[in-house]
Coordinates of C-alpha atoms in Angstrom, one line a residue:
Chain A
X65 CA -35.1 8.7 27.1
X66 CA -34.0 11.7 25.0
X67 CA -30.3 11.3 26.4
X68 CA -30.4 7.7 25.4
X69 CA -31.8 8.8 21.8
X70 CA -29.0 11.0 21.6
X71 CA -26.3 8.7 22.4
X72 CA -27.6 6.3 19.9
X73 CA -27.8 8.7 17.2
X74 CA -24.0 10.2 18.7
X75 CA -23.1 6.6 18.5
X76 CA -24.6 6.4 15.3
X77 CA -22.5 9.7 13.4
X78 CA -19.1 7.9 15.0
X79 CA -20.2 4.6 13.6
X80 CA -20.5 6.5 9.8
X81 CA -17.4 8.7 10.4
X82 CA -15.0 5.9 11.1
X83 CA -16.4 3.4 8.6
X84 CA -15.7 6.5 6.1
X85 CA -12.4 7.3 7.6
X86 CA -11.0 3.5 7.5
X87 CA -12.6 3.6 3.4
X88 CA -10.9 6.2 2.7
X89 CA -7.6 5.1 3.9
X90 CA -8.0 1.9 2.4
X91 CA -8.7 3.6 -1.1
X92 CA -5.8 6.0 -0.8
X93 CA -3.4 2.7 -0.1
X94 CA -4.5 0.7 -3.1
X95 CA -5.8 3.2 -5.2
X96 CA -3.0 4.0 -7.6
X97 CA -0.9 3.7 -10.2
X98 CA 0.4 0.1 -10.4
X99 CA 4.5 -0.6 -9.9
X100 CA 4.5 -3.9 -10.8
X101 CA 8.3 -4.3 -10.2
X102 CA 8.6 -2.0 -7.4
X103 CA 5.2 -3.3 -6.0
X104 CA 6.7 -7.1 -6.3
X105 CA 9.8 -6.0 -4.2
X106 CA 8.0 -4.8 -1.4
X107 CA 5.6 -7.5 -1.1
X108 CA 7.9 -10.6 -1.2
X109 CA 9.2 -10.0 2.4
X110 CA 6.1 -9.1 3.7
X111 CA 4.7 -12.5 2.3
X112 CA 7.8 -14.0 4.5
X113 CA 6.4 -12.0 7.5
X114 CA 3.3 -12.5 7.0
X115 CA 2.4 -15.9 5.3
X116 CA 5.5 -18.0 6.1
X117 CA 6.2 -16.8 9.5
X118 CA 2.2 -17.7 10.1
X119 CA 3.3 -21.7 8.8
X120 CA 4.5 -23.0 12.3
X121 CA 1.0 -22.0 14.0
X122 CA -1.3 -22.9 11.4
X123 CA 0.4 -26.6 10.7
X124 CA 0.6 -27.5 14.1
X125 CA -3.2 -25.5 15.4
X126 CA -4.9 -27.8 11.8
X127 CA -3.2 -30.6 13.4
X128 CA -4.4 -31.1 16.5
X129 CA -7.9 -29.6 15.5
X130 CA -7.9 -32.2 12.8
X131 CA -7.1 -34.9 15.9
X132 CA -9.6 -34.0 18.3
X133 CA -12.3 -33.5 15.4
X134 CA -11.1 -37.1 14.4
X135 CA -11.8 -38.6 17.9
X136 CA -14.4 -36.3 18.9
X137 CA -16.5 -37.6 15.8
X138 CA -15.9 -41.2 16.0
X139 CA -17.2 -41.3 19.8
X140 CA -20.3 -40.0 18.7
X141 CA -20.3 -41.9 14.9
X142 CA -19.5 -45.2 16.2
X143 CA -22.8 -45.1 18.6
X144 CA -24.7 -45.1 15.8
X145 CA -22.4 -47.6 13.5
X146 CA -21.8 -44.5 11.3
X147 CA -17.9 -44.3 11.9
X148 CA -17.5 -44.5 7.7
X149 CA -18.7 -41.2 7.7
X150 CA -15.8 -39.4 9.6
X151 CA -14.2 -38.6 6.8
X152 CA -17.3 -36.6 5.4
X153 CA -17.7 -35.3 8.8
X154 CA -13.9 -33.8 8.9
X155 CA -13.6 -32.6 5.8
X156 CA -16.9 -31.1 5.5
X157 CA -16.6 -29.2 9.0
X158 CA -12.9 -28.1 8.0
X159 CA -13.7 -27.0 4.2
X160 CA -17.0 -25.1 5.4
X161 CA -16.0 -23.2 8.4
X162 CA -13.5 -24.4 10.8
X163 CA -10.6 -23.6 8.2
X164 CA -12.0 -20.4 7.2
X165 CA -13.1 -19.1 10.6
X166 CA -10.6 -20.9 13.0
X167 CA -7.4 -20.0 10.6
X168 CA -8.1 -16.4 10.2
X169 CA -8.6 -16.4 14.0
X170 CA -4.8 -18.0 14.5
X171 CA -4.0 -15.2 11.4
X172 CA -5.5 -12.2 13.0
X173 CA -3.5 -13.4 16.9
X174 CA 0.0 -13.5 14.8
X175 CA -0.6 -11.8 12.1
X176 CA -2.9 -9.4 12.4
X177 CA -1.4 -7.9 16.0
X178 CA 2.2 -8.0 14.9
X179 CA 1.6 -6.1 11.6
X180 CA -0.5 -3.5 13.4
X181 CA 2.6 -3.2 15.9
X182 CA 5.0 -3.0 13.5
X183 CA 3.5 0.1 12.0
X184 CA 2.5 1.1 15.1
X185 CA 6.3 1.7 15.8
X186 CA 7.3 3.3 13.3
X187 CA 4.8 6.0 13.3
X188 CA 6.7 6.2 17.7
X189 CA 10.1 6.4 16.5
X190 CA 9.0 8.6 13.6
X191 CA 10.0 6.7 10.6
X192 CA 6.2 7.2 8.5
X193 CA 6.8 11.2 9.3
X194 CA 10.2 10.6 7.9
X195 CA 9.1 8.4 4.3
X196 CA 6.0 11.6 4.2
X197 CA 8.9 14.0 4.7
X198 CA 11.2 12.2 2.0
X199 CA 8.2 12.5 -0.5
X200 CA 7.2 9.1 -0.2
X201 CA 3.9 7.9 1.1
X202 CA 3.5 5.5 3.7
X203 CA 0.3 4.4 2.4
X204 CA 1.8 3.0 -0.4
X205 CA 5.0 2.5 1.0
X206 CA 4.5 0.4 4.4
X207 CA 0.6 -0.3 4.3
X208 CA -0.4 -1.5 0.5
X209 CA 2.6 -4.3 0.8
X210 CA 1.1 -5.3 4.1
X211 CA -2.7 -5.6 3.2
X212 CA -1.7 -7.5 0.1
X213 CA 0.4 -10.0 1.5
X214 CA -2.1 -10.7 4.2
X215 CA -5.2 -11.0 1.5
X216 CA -2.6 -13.4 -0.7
X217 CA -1.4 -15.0 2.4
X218 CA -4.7 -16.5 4.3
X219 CA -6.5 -17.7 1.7
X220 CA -3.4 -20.0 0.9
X221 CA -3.1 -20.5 4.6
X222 CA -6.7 -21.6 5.2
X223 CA -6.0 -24.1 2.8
X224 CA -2.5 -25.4 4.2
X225 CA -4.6 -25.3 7.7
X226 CA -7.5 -27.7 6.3
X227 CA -5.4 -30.5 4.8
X228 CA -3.1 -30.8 7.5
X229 CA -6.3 -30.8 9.9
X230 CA -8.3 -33.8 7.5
X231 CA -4.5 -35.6 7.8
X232 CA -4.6 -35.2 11.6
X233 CA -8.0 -36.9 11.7
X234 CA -7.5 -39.2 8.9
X235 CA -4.3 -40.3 11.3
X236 CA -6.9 -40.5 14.5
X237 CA -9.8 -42.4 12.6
X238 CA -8.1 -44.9 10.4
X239 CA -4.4 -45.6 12.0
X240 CA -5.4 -45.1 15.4
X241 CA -9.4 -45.8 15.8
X242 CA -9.4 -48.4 12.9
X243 CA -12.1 -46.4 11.0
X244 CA -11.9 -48.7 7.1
X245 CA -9.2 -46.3 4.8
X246 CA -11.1 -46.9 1.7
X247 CA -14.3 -45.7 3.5
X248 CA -12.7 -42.5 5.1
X249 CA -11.7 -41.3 1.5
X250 CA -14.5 -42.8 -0.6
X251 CA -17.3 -41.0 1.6
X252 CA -15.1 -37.4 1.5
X253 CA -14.7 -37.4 -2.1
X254 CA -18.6 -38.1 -2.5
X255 CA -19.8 -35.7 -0.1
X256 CA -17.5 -32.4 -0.9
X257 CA -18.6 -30.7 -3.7
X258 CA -15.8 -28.1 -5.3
X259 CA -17.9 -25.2 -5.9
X260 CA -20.0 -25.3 -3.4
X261 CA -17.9 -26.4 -0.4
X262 CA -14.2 -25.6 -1.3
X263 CA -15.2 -22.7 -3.4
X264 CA -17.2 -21.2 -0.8
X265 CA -14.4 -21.8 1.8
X266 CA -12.1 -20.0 -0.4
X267 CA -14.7 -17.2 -0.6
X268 CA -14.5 -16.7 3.3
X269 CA -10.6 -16.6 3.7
X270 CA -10.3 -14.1 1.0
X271 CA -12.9 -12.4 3.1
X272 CA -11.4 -12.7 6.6
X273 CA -8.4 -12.1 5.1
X274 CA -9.5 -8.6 3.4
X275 CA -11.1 -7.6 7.1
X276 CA -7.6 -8.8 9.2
X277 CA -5.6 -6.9 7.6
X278 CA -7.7 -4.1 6.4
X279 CA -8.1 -4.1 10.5
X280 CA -4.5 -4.5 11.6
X281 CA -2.9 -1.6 9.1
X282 CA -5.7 0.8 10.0
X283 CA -5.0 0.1 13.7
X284 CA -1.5 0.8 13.3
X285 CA -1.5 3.5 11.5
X286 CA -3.8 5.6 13.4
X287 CA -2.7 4.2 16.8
X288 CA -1.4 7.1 19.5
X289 CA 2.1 7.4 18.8
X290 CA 3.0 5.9 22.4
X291 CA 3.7 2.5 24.1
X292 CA 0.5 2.5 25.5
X293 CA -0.9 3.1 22.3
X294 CA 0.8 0.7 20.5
X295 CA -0.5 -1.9 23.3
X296 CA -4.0 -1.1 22.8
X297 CA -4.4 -1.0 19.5
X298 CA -2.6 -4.7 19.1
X299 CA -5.7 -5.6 21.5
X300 CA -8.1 -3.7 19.1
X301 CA -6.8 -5.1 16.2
X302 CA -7.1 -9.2 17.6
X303 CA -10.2 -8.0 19.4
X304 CA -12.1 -6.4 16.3
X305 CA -10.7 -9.0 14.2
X306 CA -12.1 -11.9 15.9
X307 CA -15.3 -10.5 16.1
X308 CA -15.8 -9.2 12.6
X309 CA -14.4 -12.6 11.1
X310 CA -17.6 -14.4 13.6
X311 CA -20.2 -12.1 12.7
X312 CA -18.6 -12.2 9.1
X313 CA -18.6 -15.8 8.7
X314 CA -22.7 -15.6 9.8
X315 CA -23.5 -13.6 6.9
X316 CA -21.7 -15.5 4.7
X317 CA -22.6 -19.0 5.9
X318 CA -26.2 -17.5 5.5
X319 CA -26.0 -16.2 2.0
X320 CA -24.0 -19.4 0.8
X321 CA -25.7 -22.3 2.5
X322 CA -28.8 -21.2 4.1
X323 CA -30.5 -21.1 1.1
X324 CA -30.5 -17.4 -0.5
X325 CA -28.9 -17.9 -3.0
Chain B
X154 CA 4.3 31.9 -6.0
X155 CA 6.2 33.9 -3.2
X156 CA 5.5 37.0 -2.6
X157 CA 9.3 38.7 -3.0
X158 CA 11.1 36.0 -4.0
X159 CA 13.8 36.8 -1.2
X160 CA 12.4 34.4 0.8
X161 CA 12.2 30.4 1.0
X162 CA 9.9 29.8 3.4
X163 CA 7.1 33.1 4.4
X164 CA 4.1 32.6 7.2
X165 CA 1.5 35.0 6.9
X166 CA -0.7 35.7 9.7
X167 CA -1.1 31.9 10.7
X168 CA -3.2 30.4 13.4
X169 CA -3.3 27.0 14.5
X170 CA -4.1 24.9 17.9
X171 CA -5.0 21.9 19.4
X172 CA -8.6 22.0 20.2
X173 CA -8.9 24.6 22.8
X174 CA -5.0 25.1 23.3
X175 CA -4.0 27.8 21.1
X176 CA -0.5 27.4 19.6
X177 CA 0.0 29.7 17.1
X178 CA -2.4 32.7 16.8
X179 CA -1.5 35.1 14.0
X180 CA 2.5 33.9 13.3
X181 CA 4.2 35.6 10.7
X182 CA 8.0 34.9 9.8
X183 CA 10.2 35.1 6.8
X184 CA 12.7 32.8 6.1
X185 CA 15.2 34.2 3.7
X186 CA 17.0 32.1 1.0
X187 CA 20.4 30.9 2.0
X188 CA 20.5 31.9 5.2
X189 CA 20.0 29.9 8.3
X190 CA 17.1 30.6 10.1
X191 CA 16.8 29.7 14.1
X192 CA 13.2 29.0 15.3
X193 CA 14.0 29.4 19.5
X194 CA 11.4 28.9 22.1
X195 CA 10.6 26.7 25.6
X196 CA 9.7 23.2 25.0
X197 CA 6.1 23.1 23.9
X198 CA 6.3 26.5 22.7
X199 CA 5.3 24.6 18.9
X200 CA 8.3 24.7 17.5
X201 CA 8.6 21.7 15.6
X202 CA 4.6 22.0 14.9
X203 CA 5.8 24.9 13.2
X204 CA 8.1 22.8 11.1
X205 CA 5.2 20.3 10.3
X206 CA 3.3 22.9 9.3
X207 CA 5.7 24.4 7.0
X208 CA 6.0 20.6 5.6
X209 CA 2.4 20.2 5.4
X210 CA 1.7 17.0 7.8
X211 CA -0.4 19.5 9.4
X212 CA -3.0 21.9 8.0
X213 CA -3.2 25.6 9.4
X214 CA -6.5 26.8 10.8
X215 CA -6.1 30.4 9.2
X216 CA -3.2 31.9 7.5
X217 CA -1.2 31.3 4.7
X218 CA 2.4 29.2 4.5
X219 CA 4.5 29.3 1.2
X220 CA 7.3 27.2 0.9
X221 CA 9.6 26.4 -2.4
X222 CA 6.7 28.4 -3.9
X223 CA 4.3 26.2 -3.7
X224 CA 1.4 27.2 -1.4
X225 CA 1.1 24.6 1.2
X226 CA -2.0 24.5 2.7
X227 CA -3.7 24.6 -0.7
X228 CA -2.2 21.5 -2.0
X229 CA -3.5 18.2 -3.2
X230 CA -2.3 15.3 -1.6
X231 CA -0.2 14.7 -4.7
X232 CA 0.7 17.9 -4.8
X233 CA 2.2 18.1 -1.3
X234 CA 4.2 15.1 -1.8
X235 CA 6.0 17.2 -4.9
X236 CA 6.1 20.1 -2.6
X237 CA 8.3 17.8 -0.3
X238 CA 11.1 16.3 -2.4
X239 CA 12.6 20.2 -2.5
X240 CA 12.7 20.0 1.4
X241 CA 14.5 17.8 4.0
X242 CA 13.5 17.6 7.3
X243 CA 15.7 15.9 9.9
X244 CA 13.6 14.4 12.8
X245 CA 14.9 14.5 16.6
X246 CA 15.4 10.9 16.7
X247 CA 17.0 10.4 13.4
X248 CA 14.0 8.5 12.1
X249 CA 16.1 6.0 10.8
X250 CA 14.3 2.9 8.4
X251 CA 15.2 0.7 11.5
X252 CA 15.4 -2.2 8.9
X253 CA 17.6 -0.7 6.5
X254 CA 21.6 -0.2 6.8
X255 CA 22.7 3.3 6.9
X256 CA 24.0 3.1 3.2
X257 CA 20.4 1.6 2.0
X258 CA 18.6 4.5 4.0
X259 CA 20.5 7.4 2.5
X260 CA 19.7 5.5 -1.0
X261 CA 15.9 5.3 0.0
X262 CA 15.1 8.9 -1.6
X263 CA 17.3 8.1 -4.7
X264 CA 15.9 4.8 -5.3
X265 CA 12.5 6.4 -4.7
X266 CA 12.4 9.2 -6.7
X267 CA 15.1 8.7 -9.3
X268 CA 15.9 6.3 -12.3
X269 CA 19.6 6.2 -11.3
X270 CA 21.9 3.0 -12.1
X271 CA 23.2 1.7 -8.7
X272 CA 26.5 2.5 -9.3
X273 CA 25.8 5.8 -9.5
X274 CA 23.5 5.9 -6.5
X275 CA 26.4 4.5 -4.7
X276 CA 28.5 7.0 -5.6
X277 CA 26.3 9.7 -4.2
X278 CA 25.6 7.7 -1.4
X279 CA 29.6 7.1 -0.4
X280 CA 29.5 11.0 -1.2
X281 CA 26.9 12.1 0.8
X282 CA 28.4 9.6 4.0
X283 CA 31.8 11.4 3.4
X284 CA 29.9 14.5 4.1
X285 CA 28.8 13.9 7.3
X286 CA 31.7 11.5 8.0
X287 CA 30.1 8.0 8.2
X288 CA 31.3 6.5 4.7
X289 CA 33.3 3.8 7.0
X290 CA 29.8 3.1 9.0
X291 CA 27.5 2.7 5.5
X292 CA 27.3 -1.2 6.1
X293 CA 26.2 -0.8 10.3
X294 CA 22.3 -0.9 11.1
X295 CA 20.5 2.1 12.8
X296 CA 20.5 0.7 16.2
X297 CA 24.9 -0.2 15.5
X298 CA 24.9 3.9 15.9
X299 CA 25.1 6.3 18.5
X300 CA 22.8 9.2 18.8
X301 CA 25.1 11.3 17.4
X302 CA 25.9 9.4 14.8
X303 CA 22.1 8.6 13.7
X304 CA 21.6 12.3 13.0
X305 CA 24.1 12.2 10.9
X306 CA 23.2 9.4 9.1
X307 CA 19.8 11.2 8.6
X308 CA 20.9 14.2 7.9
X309 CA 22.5 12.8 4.7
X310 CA 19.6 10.8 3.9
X311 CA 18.0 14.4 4.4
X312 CA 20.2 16.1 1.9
X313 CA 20.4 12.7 -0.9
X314 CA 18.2 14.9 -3.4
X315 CA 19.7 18.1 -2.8
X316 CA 16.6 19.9 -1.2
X317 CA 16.9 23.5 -1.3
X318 CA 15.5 23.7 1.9
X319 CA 16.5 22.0 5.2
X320 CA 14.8 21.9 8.3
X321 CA 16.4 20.7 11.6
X322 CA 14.2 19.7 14.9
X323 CA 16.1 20.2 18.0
X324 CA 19.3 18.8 16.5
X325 CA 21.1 19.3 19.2
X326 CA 19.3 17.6 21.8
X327 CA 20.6 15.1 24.1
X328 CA 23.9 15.5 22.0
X329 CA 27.6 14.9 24.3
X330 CA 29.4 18.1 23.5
X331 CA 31.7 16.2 20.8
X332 CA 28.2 15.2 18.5
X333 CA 27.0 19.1 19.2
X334 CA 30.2 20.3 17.9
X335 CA 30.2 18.0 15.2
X336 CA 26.3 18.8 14.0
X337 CA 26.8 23.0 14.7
X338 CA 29.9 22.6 12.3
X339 CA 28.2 20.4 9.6
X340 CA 24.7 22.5 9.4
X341 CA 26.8 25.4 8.8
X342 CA 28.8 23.7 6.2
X343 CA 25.9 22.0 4.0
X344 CA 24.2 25.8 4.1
X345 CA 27.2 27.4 2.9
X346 CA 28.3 24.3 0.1
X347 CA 24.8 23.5 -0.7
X348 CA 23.4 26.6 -1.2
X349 CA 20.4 25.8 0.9
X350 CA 17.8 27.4 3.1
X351 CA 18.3 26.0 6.7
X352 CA 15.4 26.4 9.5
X353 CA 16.3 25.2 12.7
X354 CA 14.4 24.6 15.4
X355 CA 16.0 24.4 19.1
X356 CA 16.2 25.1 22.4
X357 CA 20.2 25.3 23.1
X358 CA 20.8 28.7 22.8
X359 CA 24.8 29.3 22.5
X360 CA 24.8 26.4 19.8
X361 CA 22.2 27.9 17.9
X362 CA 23.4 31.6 18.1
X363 CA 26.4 30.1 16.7
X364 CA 25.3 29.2 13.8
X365 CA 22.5 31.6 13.0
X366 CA 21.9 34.1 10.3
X367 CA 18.6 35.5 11.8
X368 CA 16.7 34.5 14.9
X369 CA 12.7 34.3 15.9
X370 CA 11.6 33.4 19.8
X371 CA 8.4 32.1 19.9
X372 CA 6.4 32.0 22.7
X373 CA 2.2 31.9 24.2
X374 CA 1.7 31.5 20.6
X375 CA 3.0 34.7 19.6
X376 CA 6.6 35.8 17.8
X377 CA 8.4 37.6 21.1
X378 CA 11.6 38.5 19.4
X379 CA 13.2 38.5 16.3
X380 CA 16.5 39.7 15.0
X381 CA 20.6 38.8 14.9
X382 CA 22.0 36.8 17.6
X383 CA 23.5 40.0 18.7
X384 CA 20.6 41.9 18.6
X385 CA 18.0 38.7 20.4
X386 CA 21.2 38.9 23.2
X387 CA 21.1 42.2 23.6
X388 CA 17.0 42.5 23.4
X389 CA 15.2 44.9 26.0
X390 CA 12.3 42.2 26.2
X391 CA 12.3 40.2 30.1
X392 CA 11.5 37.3 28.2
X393 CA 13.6 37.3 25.8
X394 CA 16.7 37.7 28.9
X395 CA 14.9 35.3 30.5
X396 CA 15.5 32.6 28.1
X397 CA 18.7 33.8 26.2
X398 CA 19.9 33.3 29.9
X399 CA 18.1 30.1 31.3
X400 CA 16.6 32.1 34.4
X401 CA 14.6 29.8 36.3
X402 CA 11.8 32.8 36.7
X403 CA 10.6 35.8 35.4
X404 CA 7.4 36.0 33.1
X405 CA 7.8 32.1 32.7
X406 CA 6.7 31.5 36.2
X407 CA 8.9 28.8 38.2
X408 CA 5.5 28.1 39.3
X409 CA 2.5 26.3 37.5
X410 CA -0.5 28.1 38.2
X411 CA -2.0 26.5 41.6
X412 CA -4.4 27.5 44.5
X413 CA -2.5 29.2 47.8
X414 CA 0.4 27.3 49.0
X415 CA -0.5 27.4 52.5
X416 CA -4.5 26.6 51.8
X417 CA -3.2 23.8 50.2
X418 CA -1.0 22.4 52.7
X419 CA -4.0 22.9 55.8
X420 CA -6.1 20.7 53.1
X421 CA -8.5 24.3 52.5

């Protein structure tokens, strides 16, 4: 009993240590002097890595989500001679959570791990050493660019995600399943509020997007400088990632629609 | 400040390990100005923890390191990153940005630190290239070089902002006799034209003699040896012969430390 007191309260110190450890780093990254011309340089190609690269997977994963949501829905509408309402029914479940939650989940798997092993190797083959050594530091250098172009990137990819996803069911519902055009729009414009659904889906892809990549450089950066340590930290980064964006998107769901606010 | 003012670099009484492995325990060692200073030891001996300890990317547990001047393990974070644009450091590998060319890697510093047109930045670029010889090879990507030819590179990345003092890990290492004779030659050269303070850290013992002005042996955490190459040849001290002379025993066991042979061969 004692033991197991002991390990909570170990667990507990750890817990507090690290959250202040990954703070500080965070603070000494963005915390500073702004560059606006230098600070534009470095982030243009990490929006290329980072955003662009991310295109492929998000167009094709909002898609087929938008597809199956599209067919999915109209089986169960149609039993109840509700099929007008799949548009509301998309765009609703896209705007609200599935292109918040499932986009920064797609971000954080090609993203998230290749950022985190991209630093990762540097700090093997000595290169953030080399940039302290030079006078320059890293934090600013190699992990500022990164965390900004990942907080600029998903928001803007969440909302890519969710209109290719309400085109993939719009092309399921009314040109394959026959669901009435006019209906399909009518009943999503009149359902989806701005503030309250898009605004709040923009809301949780900044937020994802801040814990990602806040995730991914802190993982790289403080990963053993080895192979193996590269490979688990990659893991980590999808691993912690997907689970703080979930329990994230509980809170927030909870504070925007569940009535506490 | 420093204490005489004879000296670049000077270690006082400095103690430093990695949890219960002690690597240093009370170092002292002077590095005088313009001269080239040899660091020799066994691998894992802390050599080049030595070096990023005079650099400050690591913190002593006791003692006191002045570099340049500047007091190293009292420094701010700002502070430190001052401290380092008056030193140069070339890594073992090179540490080449792998996504720059060689020519945009030696300009990194400049481009950093200075407000420099890019014409002239790439004049002291094509100057510092024709220093170590790779002005032709300013347009080729780190991984388009050898191993010798990455040190190179580095090293006049290293000296873009004219440090006054440069510190070499292992630069000799893994290095086809052509590429040794090549880097011996150019460290020597860059001391004498630049006016700089070298440190070098290595293992290869006629290369390093070589080139030399003073030499410490480091060793179980303790300075075992210090003088001319001459005099570290010529030393009294078993293990300093020992490793002047690559013996494969003597009071660096052949052996790691392990039960009885024959207990452990009957399974006792």
């Amino acid at each position: 009993m004692l033991s197991a007191i002991q390990n909570l309260g170990k667990s507990g110190i750890e817990f507090c240590g690290n959250a202040g450890k990954t703070t500080l780093f965070l603070m000494h990254a963005l915390v500073a002097k702004p560059q606006w011309i230098k600070g534009f340089r470095l982030l243009v190609p990490q929006l290329y890595m980072v955003g662009v690269l991310s295109m492929i997977i998000i167009v094709v994963s909002g898609l087929f989500i938008g597809m199956v949501l599209g067919l999915q829905g109209y089986t169960i509408l149609v039993k109840f001679g509700a099929e007008q309402a799949l548009g509301q029914l998309i765009a609703l479940s896209m705007v609200r959570e599935l292109g918040p939650v499932v986009g920064a989940l797609l971000f954080a798997g090609r993203a998230g791990s290749a950022i985190t092993a991209e630093i990762g190797l540097m700090k093997v083959t000595e290169q953030l050493s080399s940039m302290e050594m030079l006078g320059v530091d890293p934090l600013r250098r190699v992990v500022a660019p990164r965390f900004w172009a990942g907080q600029i990137s998903l928001p803007v990819l969440t909302m890519i995600f969710t209109a290719v996803a309400i085109y993939g069911g719009y092309v399921v519902g009314v040109q394959w399943l026959g669901v009435d055009d006019g209906s399909f729009w009518s009943n999503m414009r009149s359902s989806v509020n701005f503030r309250e659904d898009i605004l709040n889906g923009i809301i949780k892809s900044v937020v994802f997007g801040t814990l990602v990549t806040w995730i991914a450089v802190y993982q790289g950066y403080t990963c053993p400088p080895t192979a193996e340590g590269i490979g688990k930290a990659t893991t980590r980064t999808v691993v912690f990632s997907s689970l703080a964006i979930l329990g994230m998107d509980f809170i927030l769901t909870a504070i925007m629609f569940g009535g506490f606010n | 400040m420093t204490g005489s003012g004879l000296n670049t670099v000077e270690i006082r009484n400095l103690s430093f390990g990695w949890g219960e492995r002690v690597i240093f325990d009370n170092v002292s060692i002077d590095v005088p100005k313009g001269k080239i200073t040899a660091i020799m030891g066994p691998s894992g001996s802390g050599k080049t923890t030595l070096l990023r300890l005079i650099g400050g990317q690591l913190l002593p547990q006791s003692g006191k390191i002045m570099a340049n001047g500047f007091n190293i393990e009292a420094l701010d974070r700002a502070g430190l990153y001052q401290a380092r644009r008056q030193m140069g450091m070339l890594f073992q590998s090179g540490a080449l940005f792998s996504d720059l060319s060689v020519f945009d890697n030696v300009a990194f510093p400049l481009r950093e630190h200075t407000r420099l047109s890019e014409a002239f930045i790439r004049d002291i670029v094509l100057m510092k290239l024709e220093a170590v010889g790779l002005r032709g090879a300013r347009h080729l990507m780190p991984d388009e070089l050898s191993g010798g030819m990455k040190r190179r590179a580095a090293l006049a990345r290293t000296i873009a902002l004219d440090p006054n003092l440069l510190m070499f890990d292992e630069p000799f290492a893994g290095q086809d006799p052509i590429s040794m004779g090549v880097l011996t030659k150019l460290i020597r050269l860059l001391n004498d034209a630049l006016g700089v303070t070298s440190i070098i850290v290595s293992h290869d013992v006629p290369e390093t003699c070589s080139i030399a002005d003073y030499i410490y042996v480091i060793a179980d955490g303790k300075v075992v040896g210090h003088g001319s190459a001459d005099s570290i040849k010529h030393s009294d001290s078993r293990w300093i012969h020992q490793f002047i002379h690559g013996l494969p025993d003597g009071p660096v066991p052949f052996h790691y430390p392990a039960n009885n042979y024959q207990q452990d061969l009957l399974g006792g």
